[in-house]
Coordinates of C-alpha atoms in Angstrom, one line a residue:
M18 CA -52.0 -9.5 51.5
A19 CA -53.0 -5.8 52.8
D20 CA -55.0 -5.5 55.0
E21 CA -58.5 -5.4 52.9
P22 CA -62.0 -6.7 52.3
R23 CA -61.2 -9.9 50.5
L24 CA -64.0 -11.4 47.8
P25 CA -66.5 -13.2 48.9
G26 CA -65.9 -16.9 50.0
V27 CA -62.1 -16.3 49.9
E28 CA -60.8 -17.9 52.7
E29 CA -58.0 -16.3 54.6
D30 CA -56.0 -19.6 55.3
D31 CA -57.8 -21.1 51.5
D32 CA -54.4 -21.4 49.6
E33 CA -55.9 -23.5 46.6
E34 CA -57.6 -20.3 46.0
R35 CA -55.1 -17.6 45.8
I36 CA -54.2 -16.0 42.4
V37 CA -50.7 -15.5 41.8
C38 CA -49.5 -13.6 38.7
H39 CA -45.6 -15.0 37.1
V40 CA -45.0 -11.8 34.2
D41 CA -42.2 -12.7 32.4
A42 CA -40.4 -10.0 30.0
D43 CA -39.7 -11.7 26.5
C44 CA -36.2 -11.4 25.2
F45 CA -35.8 -8.3 28.2
Y46 CA -32.5 -7.0 27.0
A47 CA -33.0 -7.4 23.7
A48 CA -36.3 -5.3 23.7
C49 CA -35.1 -2.8 25.2
E50 CA -32.4 -2.2 22.6
R51 CA -35.1 -2.5 20.2
L52 CA -36.4 0.7 22.4
R53 CA -33.5 2.9 21.9
E54 CA -33.0 1.4 18.1
P55 CA -36.6 1.1 17.1
E56 CA -34.9 0.1 13.8
L57 CA -33.7 -3.2 14.9
R58 CA -37.3 -4.2 15.9
G59 CA -38.1 -7.9 13.6
E60 CA -34.9 -8.0 13.1
P61 CA -32.1 -10.7 15.2
V62 CA -30.9 -8.9 18.2
V63 CA -28.2 -10.2 20.3
V64 CA -26.7 -8.9 24.2
G65 CA -23.5 -9.7 24.6
M66 CA -19.8 -9.4 25.3
G67 CA -16.9 -10.3 23.4
Y68 CA -18.4 -10.1 20.1
E69 CA -16.0 -7.0 19.1
P70 CA -13.3 -7.7 16.1
G71 CA -10.7 -9.4 18.4
E72 CA -12.4 -10.3 21.0
I73 CA -12.3 -13.9 21.4
V74 CA -14.1 -14.4 25.3
G75 CA -17.4 -13.4 26.2
A76 CA -21.2 -14.7 26.5
V77 CA -24.9 -14.5 24.9
A78 CA -27.0 -12.6 28.0
T79 CA -30.0 -12.9 25.4
A80 CA -30.9 -13.4 22.1
S81 CA -33.8 -11.9 20.4
Y82 CA -36.5 -15.2 18.8
E83 CA -35.2 -14.2 15.6
A84 CA -31.3 -14.8 16.5
R85 CA -33.1 -17.9 18.4
E86 CA -33.9 -19.3 15.1
F87 CA -30.1 -19.2 13.8
G88 CA -29.3 -21.5 16.8
V89 CA -27.8 -18.5 18.8
E90 CA -29.0 -19.2 22.7
S91 CA -28.1 -17.5 26.0
A92 CA -25.3 -18.1 27.9
Q93 CA -24.0 -19.2 24.6
A94 CA -20.2 -18.6 24.2
I95 CA -20.0 -15.5 21.5
S96 CA -17.9 -17.4 19.2
T97 CA -20.4 -20.7 18.7
A98 CA -23.3 -17.2 18.4
L99 CA -21.3 -15.2 15.5
E100 CA -20.4 -18.4 14.1
R101 CA -24.1 -19.6 13.6
L102 CA -25.3 -15.4 13.3
P103 CA -22.5 -13.1 11.8
R104 CA -22.4 -9.4 13.0
R105 CA -24.8 -7.5 10.4
A106 CA -21.5 -4.3 11.0
A107 CA -19.0 -7.0 8.7
L108 CA -21.3 -6.2 6.1
D109 CA -19.7 -2.9 6.1
P110 CA -16.6 -2.8 3.4
D111 CA -14.6 -1.1 6.1
A112 CA -15.2 -3.4 9.1
E113 CA -12.4 -5.3 10.3
D114 CA -14.0 -8.4 9.7
H115 CA -15.6 -7.5 6.7
D116 CA -16.8 -10.6 4.8
P117 CA -18.0 -10.2 1.1
E118 CA -19.5 -13.7 1.0
L119 CA -21.7 -12.8 3.9
D120 CA -25.8 -12.8 2.9
R121 CA -27.3 -9.8 4.7
E122 CA -30.6 -12.3 5.3
E123 CA -27.8 -14.3 7.8
T124 CA -26.9 -11.4 10.1
G125 CA -27.8 -10.2 12.7
H126 CA -27.0 -7.1 15.4
Y127 CA -25.2 -7.1 18.2
R128 CA -25.2 -5.0 21.1
P129 CA -22.8 -4.3 24.2
V130 CA -24.8 -5.2 28.0
D131 CA -26.1 -1.7 29.3
M132 CA -27.4 -3.1 32.8
D133 CA -28.2 0.8 33.6
Y134 CA -30.5 1.1 30.8
Y135 CA -32.1 -2.2 31.4
E136 CA -32.9 -1.2 34.8
S137 CA -34.2 1.7 34.3
I138 CA -36.6 0.2 32.0
A139 CA -37.4 -2.6 34.8
A140 CA -38.3 -0.1 37.0
E141 CA -40.8 1.3 34.8
V142 CA -42.6 -2.2 35.1
Q143 CA -42.2 -2.8 38.4
D144 CA -43.8 0.6 38.8
I145 CA -46.8 -0.9 36.8
L146 CA -46.7 -3.9 39.0
H147 CA -46.8 -2.3 42.3
D148 CA -49.7 -0.6 40.6
C149 CA -51.8 -3.6 39.7
A150 CA -51.2 -5.9 42.8
D151 CA -51.1 -5.7 46.7
V152 CA -48.1 -8.1 46.9
V153 CA -45.1 -8.5 44.2
R154 CA -41.8 -10.2 44.8
E155 CA -39.3 -9.1 42.1
V156 CA -37.2 -11.7 41.5
S157 CA -35.2 -10.9 38.7
I158 CA -34.6 -8.0 36.4
D159 CA -37.5 -8.9 34.0
E160 CA -39.8 -11.4 36.3
A161 CA -41.9 -11.3 39.5
Y162 CA -44.8 -13.2 40.9
L163 CA -47.9 -11.1 42.0
D164 CA -50.4 -12.0 44.7
V165 CA -54.1 -10.4 42.8
T166 CA -56.2 -12.4 45.6
E167 CA -57.6 -9.1 46.5
R168 CA -57.7 -8.1 43.0
T169 CA -59.3 -9.9 41.2
A170 CA -61.3 -13.1 40.9
W171 CA -60.9 -16.7 38.8
E172 CA -63.8 -15.5 36.4
V173 CA -62.2 -12.7 35.1
A174 CA -58.6 -13.4 36.2
D175 CA -57.9 -13.8 32.5
G176 CA -58.3 -10.5 31.5
F177 CA -57.1 -8.9 34.4
A178 CA -53.7 -10.5 33.4
R179 CA -54.4 -9.2 29.8
H180 CA -54.4 -6.0 31.3
V181 CA -51.0 -5.8 32.8
K182 CA -50.2 -6.9 29.6
D183 CA -51.6 -3.6 27.6
R184 CA -50.6 -1.5 30.5
I185 CA -46.7 -3.0 30.3
R186 CA -46.9 -2.6 26.7
R187 CA -48.4 0.6 26.2
E188 CA -46.5 2.9 28.8
V189 CA -43.4 0.7 28.5
G190 CA -43.1 -0.3 25.7
V191 CA -42.1 -4.2 26.5
V192 CA -43.9 -7.7 26.2
V193 CA -44.1 -10.0 28.6
S194 CA -45.8 -12.9 29.1
V195 CA -47.9 -13.9 32.4
G196 CA -48.7 -17.4 33.9
V197 CA -52.2 -17.3 36.3
A198 CA -52.8 -20.1 38.9
P199 CA -53.5 -20.5 42.0
T200 CA -49.3 -21.4 43.0
M201 CA -46.0 -20.3 42.2
S202 CA -44.6 -23.1 40.6
A203 CA -47.4 -23.5 38.8
A204 CA -48.1 -19.5 37.6
K205 CA -43.6 -19.8 36.6
I206 CA -44.9 -23.3 34.4
A207 CA -47.7 -20.9 33.0
S208 CA -45.9 -17.7 32.3
D209 CA -43.0 -20.1 29.9
F210 CA -46.2 -22.2 28.5
D211 CA -47.0 -20.2 26.0
K212 CA -44.3 -17.6 24.8
P213 CA -43.5 -15.3 23.5
D214 CA -46.4 -12.6 24.3
G215 CA -48.0 -15.1 26.3
L216 CA -50.8 -15.3 28.6
T217 CA -52.0 -19.0 30.4
V218 CA -54.9 -19.4 32.5
V219 CA -54.5 -22.5 35.1
E220 CA -57.7 -22.0 37.3
P221 CA -57.1 -24.4 40.9
G222 CA -59.4 -27.2 39.3
D223 CA -57.8 -27.9 35.9
L224 CA -54.0 -27.4 38.4
R225 CA -53.5 -31.5 37.8
A226 CA -54.5 -31.7 34.0
F227 CA -52.5 -29.3 33.1
L228 CA -49.6 -30.7 34.7
A229 CA -50.0 -34.0 34.2
P230 CA -48.6 -34.4 30.5
L231 CA -45.9 -31.8 30.9
E232 CA -42.1 -33.3 30.1
V233 CA -40.1 -33.0 33.8
D234 CA -38.0 -30.8 32.3
L235 CA -40.8 -28.2 32.2
L236 CA -41.4 -28.7 36.3
H237 CA -40.1 -25.7 38.3
G238 CA -36.9 -25.6 39.6
V239 CA -35.5 -29.5 37.0
G240 CA -32.8 -27.9 35.2
P241 CA -30.9 -30.4 32.3
V242 CA -29.5 -33.0 35.2
T243 CA -32.6 -33.5 37.1
A244 CA -34.4 -34.2 34.1
R245 CA -31.9 -36.5 32.9
E246 CA -31.9 -38.4 36.7
L247 CA -35.5 -38.7 36.6
R248 CA -35.7 -40.0 32.9
E249 CA -33.5 -42.4 33.9
M250 CA -36.0 -43.0 37.0
G251 CA -38.6 -43.6 33.9
L252 CA -40.4 -40.6 35.1
E253 CA -41.2 -39.0 31.6
T254 CA -43.7 -36.2 32.6
A255 CA -45.3 -33.8 35.2
G256 CA -47.8 -37.1 35.6
D257 CA -45.6 -40.0 36.3
V258 CA -43.4 -37.7 39.0
A259 CA -47.3 -37.2 40.4
A260 CA -47.9 -40.6 40.6
A261 CA -44.6 -42.3 41.8
D262 CA -43.9 -43.3 45.3
P263 CA -42.6 -40.1 46.6
D264 CA -39.5 -42.4 48.6
P265 CA -36.9 -43.4 45.7
L266 CA -37.7 -39.6 45.0
V267 CA -36.3 -38.6 48.4
D268 CA -33.3 -40.5 48.1
R269 CA -32.5 -40.1 45.0
F270 CA -32.5 -36.1 45.3
G271 CA -32.8 -35.3 49.0
E272 CA -35.5 -33.4 50.6
R273 CA -36.0 -31.7 47.1
G274 CA -36.9 -35.1 45.8
R275 CA -40.7 -34.5 47.8
E276 CA -40.7 -30.9 46.5
L277 CA -40.6 -32.4 43.2
Y278 CA -43.5 -34.8 43.7
D279 CA -45.6 -32.0 45.3
R280 CA -44.8 -29.6 42.6
A281 CA -45.8 -32.1 40.1
R282 CA -49.0 -32.6 42.2
G283 CA -49.7 -29.2 41.9
E284 CA -48.4 -28.6 46.0
D285 CA -46.7 -25.3 46.5
D286 CA -47.7 -23.7 49.8
R287 CA -45.3 -21.0 49.0
R288 CA -46.6 -17.0 49.6
V289 CA -45.0 -14.0 47.6
E290 CA -43.5 -12.0 49.9
P291 CA -41.8 -9.1 49.1
K292 CA -37.6 -9.2 49.5
G293 CA -38.5 -6.0 51.4
D294 CA -39.3 -2.4 51.5
P295 CA -38.9 -0.7 48.9
K296 CA -36.3 1.7 48.3
S297 CA -38.4 4.5 46.4
F298 CA -42.1 5.0 44.7
S299 CA -42.1 6.8 41.0
R300 CA -45.0 7.1 38.9
E301 CA -44.8 7.7 35.0
S302 CA -46.7 8.5 31.9
A303 CA -46.1 8.9 28.6
F304 CA -47.3 11.0 25.6
A305 CA -49.0 9.6 22.6
E306 CA -46.0 11.9 20.4
P307 CA -43.6 14.1 21.6
V308 CA -44.3 17.0 23.8
T309 CA -42.4 20.7 22.9
D310 CA -45.3 22.9 24.8
P311 CA -44.2 23.7 28.8
G312 CA -48.1 23.6 29.8
P313 CA -49.0 19.7 28.9
K314 CA -45.7 18.6 30.3
Y315 CA -45.7 20.9 33.8
D316 CA -49.4 19.4 33.5
L317 CA -48.5 16.0 33.9
I318 CA -45.4 16.6 36.3
E319 CA -48.4 17.9 38.6
T320 CA -49.8 15.0 38.1
L321 CA -47.5 12.3 39.0
A322 CA -45.7 14.0 42.1
A323 CA -49.4 13.9 44.1
A324 CA -49.5 10.5 42.5
V325 CA -46.3 9.8 44.0
A326 CA -46.6 11.7 47.3
D327 CA -50.3 10.1 48.0
R328 CA -48.5 6.9 47.5
A329 CA -45.7 7.2 49.8
Q330 CA -48.9 8.6 52.5
R331 CA -50.5 5.3 52.5
E332 CA -47.1 3.6 52.3
G333 CA -46.3 5.3 55.7
A334 CA -42.9 6.1 54.0
L335 CA -40.5 9.2 54.6
Y336 CA -38.2 10.7 51.5
R337 CA -35.1 12.0 51.8
T338 CA -34.9 12.7 48.2
I339 CA -37.3 13.6 45.2
G340 CA -36.4 13.1 41.4
V341 CA -37.7 13.9 37.3
K342 CA -37.0 11.2 34.4
A343 CA -37.5 12.6 31.4
V344 CA -37.3 10.8 28.1
T345 CA -37.2 12.6 24.8
P346 CA -36.4 11.1 21.5
P347 CA -35.8 8.6 20.2
Y348 CA -35.0 7.4 24.2
D349 CA -32.3 9.5 25.8
V350 CA -33.1 8.4 29.6
N351 CA -32.1 11.9 31.7
T352 CA -32.5 11.6 35.4
R353 CA -32.0 14.9 37.6
E354 CA -32.2 14.5 41.7
R355 CA -31.9 16.5 45.2
S356 CA -31.8 15.3 48.2
L357 CA -33.0 17.2 51.6
P358 CA -31.6 17.6 54.6
G359 CA -33.9 14.8 56.8
P360 CA -36.8 12.6 55.5
V361 CA -40.3 14.1 55.4
D362 CA -44.3 14.1 54.0
E363 CA -44.6 16.9 52.4
P364 CA -47.0 16.5 48.9
A365 CA -46.5 20.4 48.0
L366 CA -42.3 19.5 48.8
V367 CA -42.4 17.2 45.4
D368 CA -44.5 19.2 43.2
R369 CA -42.3 22.1 43.6
I370 CA -39.2 20.4 43.3
A371 CA -39.8 18.2 40.8
R372 CA -40.9 21.7 38.8
D373 CA -37.8 22.8 39.6
L374 CA -35.7 19.7 38.4
F375 CA -37.9 19.7 35.2
A376 CA -37.0 23.3 34.4
E377 CA -33.9 22.3 32.3
F378 CA -36.3 20.2 29.6
E379 CA -39.0 22.0 29.7
D380 CA -38.6 23.6 26.3
E381 CA -37.3 20.0 24.7
P382 CA -39.6 17.5 22.9
V383 CA -40.4 15.3 25.7
R384 CA -42.3 11.4 24.9
K385 CA -42.2 10.5 28.6
L386 CA -42.2 11.5 32.0
G387 CA -41.8 10.8 36.0
V388 CA -41.4 11.9 39.2
R389 CA -39.7 9.6 42.2
V390 CA -39.5 9.8 45.8
A391 CA -36.4 7.9 47.2
N392 CA -34.3 7.1 50.4
L393 CA -37.1 5.8 52.2
E394 CA -38.3 5.4 55.8
F395 CA -41.0 3.3 57.1
S396 CA -39.8 4.2 61.0
G397 CA -43.9 4.6 61.6
A398 CA -42.4 8.5 63.2
D399 CA -45.3 11.3 63.3
Q400 CA -45.0 13.0 59.5
A401 CA -42.1 15.0 59.3
S402 CA -41.7 18.6 57.4
L403 CA -39.8 21.3 56.2
D404 CA -41.4 24.1 56.5
G405 CA -39.1 26.8 55.1
W406 CA -36.9 24.5 53.5
D407 CA -34.8 27.1 51.2
G408 CA -34.1 23.5 48.9
T409 CA -29.3 23.2 50.0
T410 CA -28.2 20.9 52.1
A411 CA -25.2 21.8 54.5
D412 CA -22.7 21.8 51.6
G413 CA -25.6 23.3 49.1
P414 CA -28.1 22.8 46.2
A415 CA -27.6 18.6 45.6
E416 CA -28.5 18.1 41.9
G417 CA -27.9 15.3 41.4
D418 CA -27.2 14.1 37.3
A419 CA -27.9 10.5 35.6
D420 CA -25.2 8.4 36.0
G421 CA -26.9 5.7 37.5
S422 CA -25.7 6.5 41.4
K423 CA -27.6 6.0 44.3
A424 CA -28.0 8.7 46.1
S425 CA -28.5 8.1 49.9
G426 CA -28.7 12.2 51.2
S427 CA -25.7 12.2 52.9
A428 CA -23.7 15.2 51.6
A429 CA -20.9 12.6 50.3
D430 CA -23.6 11.3 47.6
D431 CA -23.8 14.8 46.1
R432 CA -20.0 15.6 46.1
D433 CA -21.0 16.0 41.7
R434 CA -23.2 18.9 41.4
S435 CA -21.8 19.9 37.9
P436 CA -25.2 20.6 35.5
D437 CA -23.9 18.4 33.4
R438 CA -27.3 18.8 30.5
S439 CA -26.3 15.5 28.0
A440 CA -28.4 13.1 27.9
G441 CA -28.1 10.3 30.5
Q442 CA -29.5 6.6 31.5
S443 CA -30.6 6.0 34.6
S444 CA -30.2 3.3 36.8
L445 CA -32.8 1.2 39.2
T446 CA -31.6 2.8 41.7
D447 CA -32.4 5.6 39.7
F448 CA -36.6 4.8 38.9
S449 CA -37.6 1.4 41.1

């Protein structure tokens, strides 16, 4: 945790008083597709591969809740999904798989997996999470743990979690469910408790009572096989596991048996720890409506650049790459970046380069802007500066396009400097 004053009465080693949030995006891939195609809202959406006519091998990556009502599930064979929910496109008389007997209300929309796009949206969510918590652990593209012990108190934890949810909905446009509890495993269970758009807070004194009635397959880390074996032992609920003799559990499952016993009792001493140093810092903000006038856009660029440079200074990071993002209607994500000859800590340079990179979009309608610094170094060295820097590397100006590639600041990573003005899709390495 950060070296900051803690709330009164909270001891450093008092695990029970930790406040952990688990943030889990609801049907994330489908939600991203709805950002790109707003007309998909409220419609059954299936994201996966192999649904195209003639394709027979594939699987569902994500099914929206509307699609799940038809029996479509994640990891399901795409052929099964199509049997339960035919493609809406098959209603078209010109479609290869046209079926005149289809009922429109019993069809859905299928879209291919587009990880670069999903990662760019995930990066926006992650930026908000890092702004709301001192310690964040991303465990997948659509979920993360936050230790917010030093940001809130149990009396107002509900409001804090709702603030996180509202920011993500307002600034990014996707819905998340949040669970708040004193342990990581309980927070994970809580986030799943009331999906979609859920918010469940389990205070320390209520933890055992919250867990006890849950079916064993709802315990964190219990899959179908383990759940079946627990039931064979006569253990139907978490309360049953908590009240059981742990020795038979250890005999049956090894060390994991003891872990199951502890988790069912609400005992989990794991700390929320980042996986490593961040690769970049970014800050983004959206306009209420698309803006064409250059003035407000450059004002926002200045604000975002200052915020990103300030965070880098607070984190003790130098950076070798500066980038911007411009989102144009309906949801075309454009990124541009430039690599520097060496790592620097230069807020004025961030502002100047961000303005230069954004210039090509100054007359276009823009709904969201972002500024990013990347290729970070946490060496603890004295501040570096590049007085008189002229915007060139050894091989000339280094402007990257939004191709999802990861910049490293080397000449080899700047080979493609063609001024491609087409809208692109950024990846997690573009804006994380």
